[in-house]
Amino acid sequence: MKKVKSWIIGIMFATVLIGNAQTVVPSAFNYQGVLRAGDGTAIGVGNQQVEFKLYNEATGGSAQWGRMYTVVLDANGLFNVELEDDSGSKLSDVSVSNPTLCDGSLLSVVSTAEGQLFIGITVVGDDEIAPRQQLLSVPYAFMAGDVHEARTKFDVHGPLSVDDGAKVAGTMQANSMIITTNGWQTTLGVNNSGNLTTEAGLLVNGNAAITGNDLYLNNVTIAADGALDLVHVYGTLKTEGLIAEGTTEMLSQDAPATTGGATIGGDGSWEGVANDSWTSIIEAQETDGMVVIELEFQSNNGKSGEAHLTLTQNGVETTFNINVYAPDKIQHLETLPLPKGAYITAKNMDPHNTGVRFRARFFPFGL
């Protein structure tokens, strides 16, 4: 057989670089070339067995993919072949230095290639034609760099940079997702039809702002590095359960037996002072407008003492300092604007007081 060499007329590289989008971009590429004899003369019309291999190096190295095709030459030696996984014949162990790598798919070899890819061409019976040709981008490959749609799995093996918003219609799972910005504000937005779900923790080092929709939380811990842990509520804080911190209780009319509870016209329950910093939260469920709160102090176990009691309502504190002598009972009436569903806090402010107990009840204004 005559020695032959190849002049490359053109190469069109149209390999799919993402997901399973074969309906849009073909998963093969077309290769055209000219085969001539070593002296440059035409070989003539006929068939030639030609091996095509992909390498990571311009010379040497192991073939990453390979197929053998029967190419048909015209009178000028021109041939055309479509390289893909489902055509041609897999190369034998004798033909390549690493046949296992040649078993990989064309898509995986191209999409995971680091750096450059080169195509090596060998006419069966001759040495590989030198030099190998580097594969360059063509229109389809440029479009693959500007992905519009991935119909199934989409793997990113490096950083993913999104300049103008990332939209996820289904579920987005991440072991760790850090959102940073070079500007003044970073925003993680979830629209009305979606949920932001975390099975581990959501750490917010700055401010967390929720506007327009409800925030559903099963368990919330609020902590700070400083001495004070503060929660600021600008508006209405509504709860249908308990808000608890330590031994603090939220008391409602539905639980009249709870220590410190109060009902309209009811007797209430005595709040002892075995814990000298007790706090009771008293709810006015059936009132709407001005109310009269009756504060009743009585000596505890026959002991005298001084009641230092602070009532907090709508952020305004009112402190009562009342001396109680056994076995006296002192009542104090206070008129407060208390809308329906609002709360007041009654707190013992005297850490040395062990002789006073407290209860309260509400009356509609004017009764």
XYZ file of C-alpha atoms in Angstrom:
367
model
C 0.000 0.000 0.000
C 1.156 3.480 -0.788
C 2.090 5.729 2.061
C -0.571 8.401 2.411
C -0.828 11.721 4.108
C -3.777 13.987 4.900
C -4.533 17.635 4.258
C -7.391 18.794 6.510
C -9.994 20.723 4.537
C -12.276 21.478 7.475
C -13.640 20.235 10.739
C -16.985 20.971 12.342
C -17.180 20.150 16.045
C -20.769 19.802 17.255
C -20.539 17.679 20.363
C -23.169 18.160 23.088
C -21.488 19.561 26.174
C -24.458 19.491 28.510
C -27.163 17.150 29.825
C -29.318 15.288 27.347
C -30.181 17.909 24.773
C -29.694 15.802 21.650
C -32.983 17.079 20.257
C -31.362 20.521 19.965
C -27.631 19.958 19.436
C -26.228 16.839 17.657
C -24.027 14.516 19.711
C -21.456 13.949 16.963
C -19.123 15.984 14.825
C -18.446 15.931 11.119
C -14.880 15.555 9.835
C -13.702 16.198 6.260
C -10.260 15.615 4.858
C -8.209 14.710 1.786
C -6.037 11.609 1.544
C -3.195 11.559 -0.984
C -0.220 9.372 -1.581
C 3.133 10.268 -0.078
C 4.200 11.927 -3.346
C 1.059 14.083 -3.362
C -0.762 12.233 -6.144
C -4.411 11.300 -5.873
C -5.205 7.815 -4.617
C -8.395 7.600 -6.656
C -11.892 6.449 -5.918
C -12.039 3.710 -3.307
C -12.384 2.768 0.350
C -9.809 3.173 3.125
C -9.829 1.892 6.733
C -9.042 4.905 8.943
C -8.708 5.150 12.735
C -9.718 8.377 14.505
C -8.533 8.962 18.098
C -8.830 11.816 20.599
C -5.844 12.768 22.793
C -5.132 15.305 25.514
C -1.629 15.874 24.107
C -0.351 17.056 20.734
C 2.142 14.151 20.694
C 2.302 10.896 22.607
C -0.111 10.154 25.410
C -3.007 7.719 25.553
C -6.080 7.865 23.366
C -9.178 8.912 25.298
C -11.633 7.902 22.588
C -11.292 6.050 19.302
C -13.215 4.489 16.411
C -12.287 2.912 13.063
C -14.302 3.871 9.972
C -14.386 2.827 6.336
C -14.154 6.133 4.480
C -15.097 6.545 0.831
C -12.693 8.625 -1.287
C -13.747 10.512 -4.405
C -11.476 11.084 -7.402
C -9.600 13.835 -5.523
C -9.213 11.822 -2.313
C -11.885 13.841 -0.504
C -13.761 12.003 2.252
C -16.349 12.834 4.880
C -17.053 10.955 8.122
C -19.383 11.529 11.070
C -17.664 10.656 14.350
C -19.913 9.399 17.139
C -20.283 6.560 19.638
C -22.875 4.633 17.622
C -20.956 4.424 14.356
C -17.699 2.844 13.252
C -15.914 0.049 15.131
C -14.290 0.200 18.555
C -10.526 -0.024 18.383
C -8.854 -3.300 19.329
C -6.439 -3.678 22.232
C -3.563 -3.719 19.759
C -4.582 -0.393 18.213
C -4.410 1.783 21.316
C -2.184 2.039 24.360
C -5.100 2.288 26.778
C -8.225 0.601 25.367
C -10.214 1.078 28.593
C -10.248 4.855 28.127
C -11.325 4.385 24.528
C -14.504 2.740 25.807
C -15.660 6.112 27.190
C -18.371 8.077 25.436
C -17.480 10.923 23.110
C -19.628 13.242 25.215
C -17.855 12.400 28.482
C -14.384 12.733 26.932
C -15.134 16.168 25.473
C -17.112 17.550 28.428
C -14.536 16.476 31.043
C -11.438 17.365 29.030
C -9.022 19.613 30.876
C -7.248 21.903 28.442
C -6.912 20.970 24.769
C -8.071 18.016 22.676
C -6.283 16.735 19.572
C -7.465 14.329 16.890
C -5.075 11.673 15.586
C -5.686 9.973 12.219
C -4.149 6.670 11.126
C -4.723 4.859 7.821
C -4.684 1.161 8.712
C -1.269 -0.220 7.794
C 0.520 3.155 8.103
C 1.789 5.324 10.926
C -0.335 8.049 12.477
C -0.420 11.155 10.273
C 1.496 14.014 11.855
C 0.843 16.479 13.211
C -2.350 15.878 15.175
C -4.961 18.567 14.686
C -6.299 20.556 17.621
C -10.077 20.654 17.962
C -11.402 24.210 18.017
C -14.797 25.708 18.796
C -17.442 26.093 16.113
C -20.969 27.596 16.325
C -22.573 24.727 18.250
C -19.704 24.622 20.733
C -20.044 28.373 21.316
C -23.757 27.865 22.007
C -22.875 25.101 24.470
C -20.904 27.715 26.384
C -24.107 29.781 26.620
C -26.482 27.142 27.996
C -30.187 27.841 27.496
C -31.650 24.546 28.681
C -30.609 21.259 30.296
C -33.403 18.716 30.084
C -32.060 16.245 32.668
C -28.986 16.232 34.907
C -26.649 19.232 34.735
C -23.240 18.711 36.386
C -20.881 21.624 36.996
C -17.326 20.570 37.898
C -16.128 24.054 38.810
C -17.503 27.377 40.051
C -20.940 28.343 38.716
C -21.244 32.075 38.124
C -24.673 33.627 37.480
C -24.676 37.313 36.566
C -28.381 37.954 36.062
C -30.421 35.628 38.272
C -30.769 31.839 38.542
C -34.281 30.383 38.289
C -35.000 26.929 39.735
C -38.440 25.503 38.903
C -38.012 22.285 40.892
C -35.785 21.351 43.825
C -32.292 22.752 44.294
C -30.133 20.706 46.674
C -26.795 21.916 48.023
C -24.590 20.649 50.845
C -23.300 24.183 51.283
C -24.376 27.333 49.461
C -22.680 30.665 50.117
C -24.168 33.814 48.600
C -21.733 36.710 48.363
C -21.617 40.027 46.583
C -19.268 42.912 45.929
C -22.088 45.408 46.394
C -23.994 46.624 49.417
C -26.747 44.046 49.426
C -27.097 40.321 48.829
C -30.575 38.930 48.245
C -31.905 35.376 48.290
C -35.430 35.616 46.903
C -38.188 32.994 46.921
C -41.330 33.862 44.974
C -44.926 33.253 46.045
C -45.128 29.798 44.488
C -41.934 28.333 45.977
C -40.425 27.276 49.273
C -36.974 27.679 50.770
C -36.342 24.493 52.774
C -33.309 23.571 54.836
C -32.950 20.274 56.712
C -29.903 21.511 58.598
C -29.296 25.138 59.550
C -29.803 28.514 57.933
C -27.127 30.915 59.150
C -27.741 34.613 58.573
C -24.892 36.895 59.646
C -26.730 40.041 58.604
C -30.406 40.960 58.569
C -33.194 38.567 57.577
C -36.148 40.446 56.111
C -39.444 38.767 55.231
C -41.994 40.936 53.452
C -45.335 40.152 51.898
C -45.652 36.495 52.923
C -45.806 34.288 55.999
C -42.771 32.745 57.654
C -43.401 29.245 59.040
C -40.878 28.072 61.617
C -40.944 24.852 63.637
C -38.079 25.756 65.930
C -36.290 29.087 66.241
C -33.286 29.901 68.401
C -32.313 33.541 68.811
C -28.877 34.133 70.257
C -26.260 36.853 70.286
C -22.615 37.113 71.246
C -23.279 40.067 73.548
C -25.044 40.268 76.894
C -28.470 41.010 75.390
C -30.445 38.873 72.973
C -33.101 41.108 71.452
C -36.012 40.504 69.150
C -37.571 43.654 67.708
C -41.120 43.377 66.387
C -42.400 46.403 64.467
C -46.084 45.625 64.084
C -48.152 42.672 65.276
C -46.718 39.450 66.665
C -49.403 36.781 66.569
C -49.115 33.380 68.218
C -51.538 30.527 68.729
C -49.199 28.605 71.014
C -46.662 29.371 73.739
C -43.726 31.730 73.783
C -41.358 30.576 76.486
C -38.007 31.596 77.884
C -36.879 29.776 80.993
C -39.868 29.629 83.363
C -41.815 32.458 81.681
C -45.343 31.402 80.715
C -47.868 32.884 78.353
C -51.215 32.813 80.110
C -54.554 32.857 78.382
C -58.187 32.719 79.347
C -58.304 29.184 78.031
C -55.957 28.144 80.834
C -57.474 29.786 83.953
C -55.688 27.379 86.273
C -52.300 28.525 85.081
C -50.459 30.560 87.679
C -50.957 34.253 87.087
C -53.847 33.790 84.663
C -56.686 36.289 84.645
C -60.148 36.377 83.155
C -62.646 39.190 82.912
C -64.379 39.317 86.262
C -62.589 36.151 87.291
C -60.676 35.368 90.415
C -57.313 34.790 88.809
C -54.652 32.652 90.452
C -52.073 33.587 93.005
C -48.524 34.056 91.784
C -46.059 33.034 94.465
C -42.603 34.473 94.855
C -40.554 31.416 95.707
C -38.624 32.458 92.605
C -37.860 36.084 93.346
C -37.708 37.021 89.640
C -40.932 35.483 88.430
C -42.656 36.887 85.372
C -46.262 36.418 84.278
C -47.712 37.423 80.939
C -51.405 38.204 81.237
C -53.637 38.161 78.173
C -56.814 40.163 77.636
C -58.744 38.032 75.158
C -62.223 39.472 75.542
C -61.441 43.162 75.866
C -61.212 45.820 73.214
C -60.365 49.319 74.394
C -59.901 50.643 77.921
C -59.802 48.142 80.776
C -59.363 48.245 84.499
C -56.735 45.909 85.837
C -56.960 44.985 89.492
C -53.651 44.190 91.123
C -53.973 42.382 94.422
C -51.044 41.928 96.775
C -51.105 39.722 99.840
C -48.520 38.559 102.313
C -47.194 35.104 101.656
C -47.111 32.587 104.516
C -47.786 35.347 107.043
C -44.621 37.272 106.115
C -44.460 40.978 105.413
C -42.614 42.475 102.486
C -42.387 45.142 99.824
C -43.875 44.457 96.392
C -41.831 45.873 93.539
C -44.043 45.065 90.557
C -43.552 46.300 86.994
C -46.295 46.144 84.361
C -45.220 46.459 80.737
C -47.881 47.260 78.157
C -47.070 48.295 74.572
C -43.481 48.913 75.596
C -44.425 51.268 78.458
C -43.437 50.221 81.963
C -45.387 51.109 85.106
C -43.801 50.228 88.449
C -45.702 49.757 91.703
C -43.888 49.778 95.044
C -46.312 48.652 97.740
C -45.574 47.595 101.307
C -47.614 44.625 102.422
C -47.838 43.654 106.089
C -49.149 40.320 107.249
C -51.968 39.451 107.183
C -53.104 42.505 105.180
C -54.246 42.330 101.580
C -53.810 45.412 99.385
C -55.635 46.049 96.134
C -54.576 48.490 93.445
C -56.694 49.478 90.442
C -55.113 50.765 87.236
C -56.872 51.847 84.038
C -54.996 50.828 80.883
C -55.748 50.960 77.131
C -55.600 47.289 76.254
C -56.919 46.140 72.847
C -58.294 42.674 72.386
C -55.578 40.052 72.229
C -52.911 42.340 73.721
C -50.692 41.356 76.624
C -49.186 42.913 79.697
C -46.215 41.613 81.636
C -46.134 41.577 85.424
C -42.698 41.050 86.901
C -41.418 40.974 90.477
C -38.533 43.460 90.556
C -37.354 42.907 94.127
C -34.867 40.038 94.454
C -35.163 40.240 98.255
C -38.941 39.951 98.345
C -40.108 36.608 99.677
C -43.269 37.677 101.460
C -45.623 38.909 98.721
C -47.770 37.117 96.201
C -49.707 38.617 93.336
C -52.742 38.097 91.181
C -54.607 40.206 88.650
C -57.944 40.296 86.907
C -59.447 42.491 84.187
C -62.713 44.392 84.114
C -64.189 46.196 81.107
C -63.902 49.946 81.544
C -66.837 51.432 83.468
C -67.756 48.286 85.413
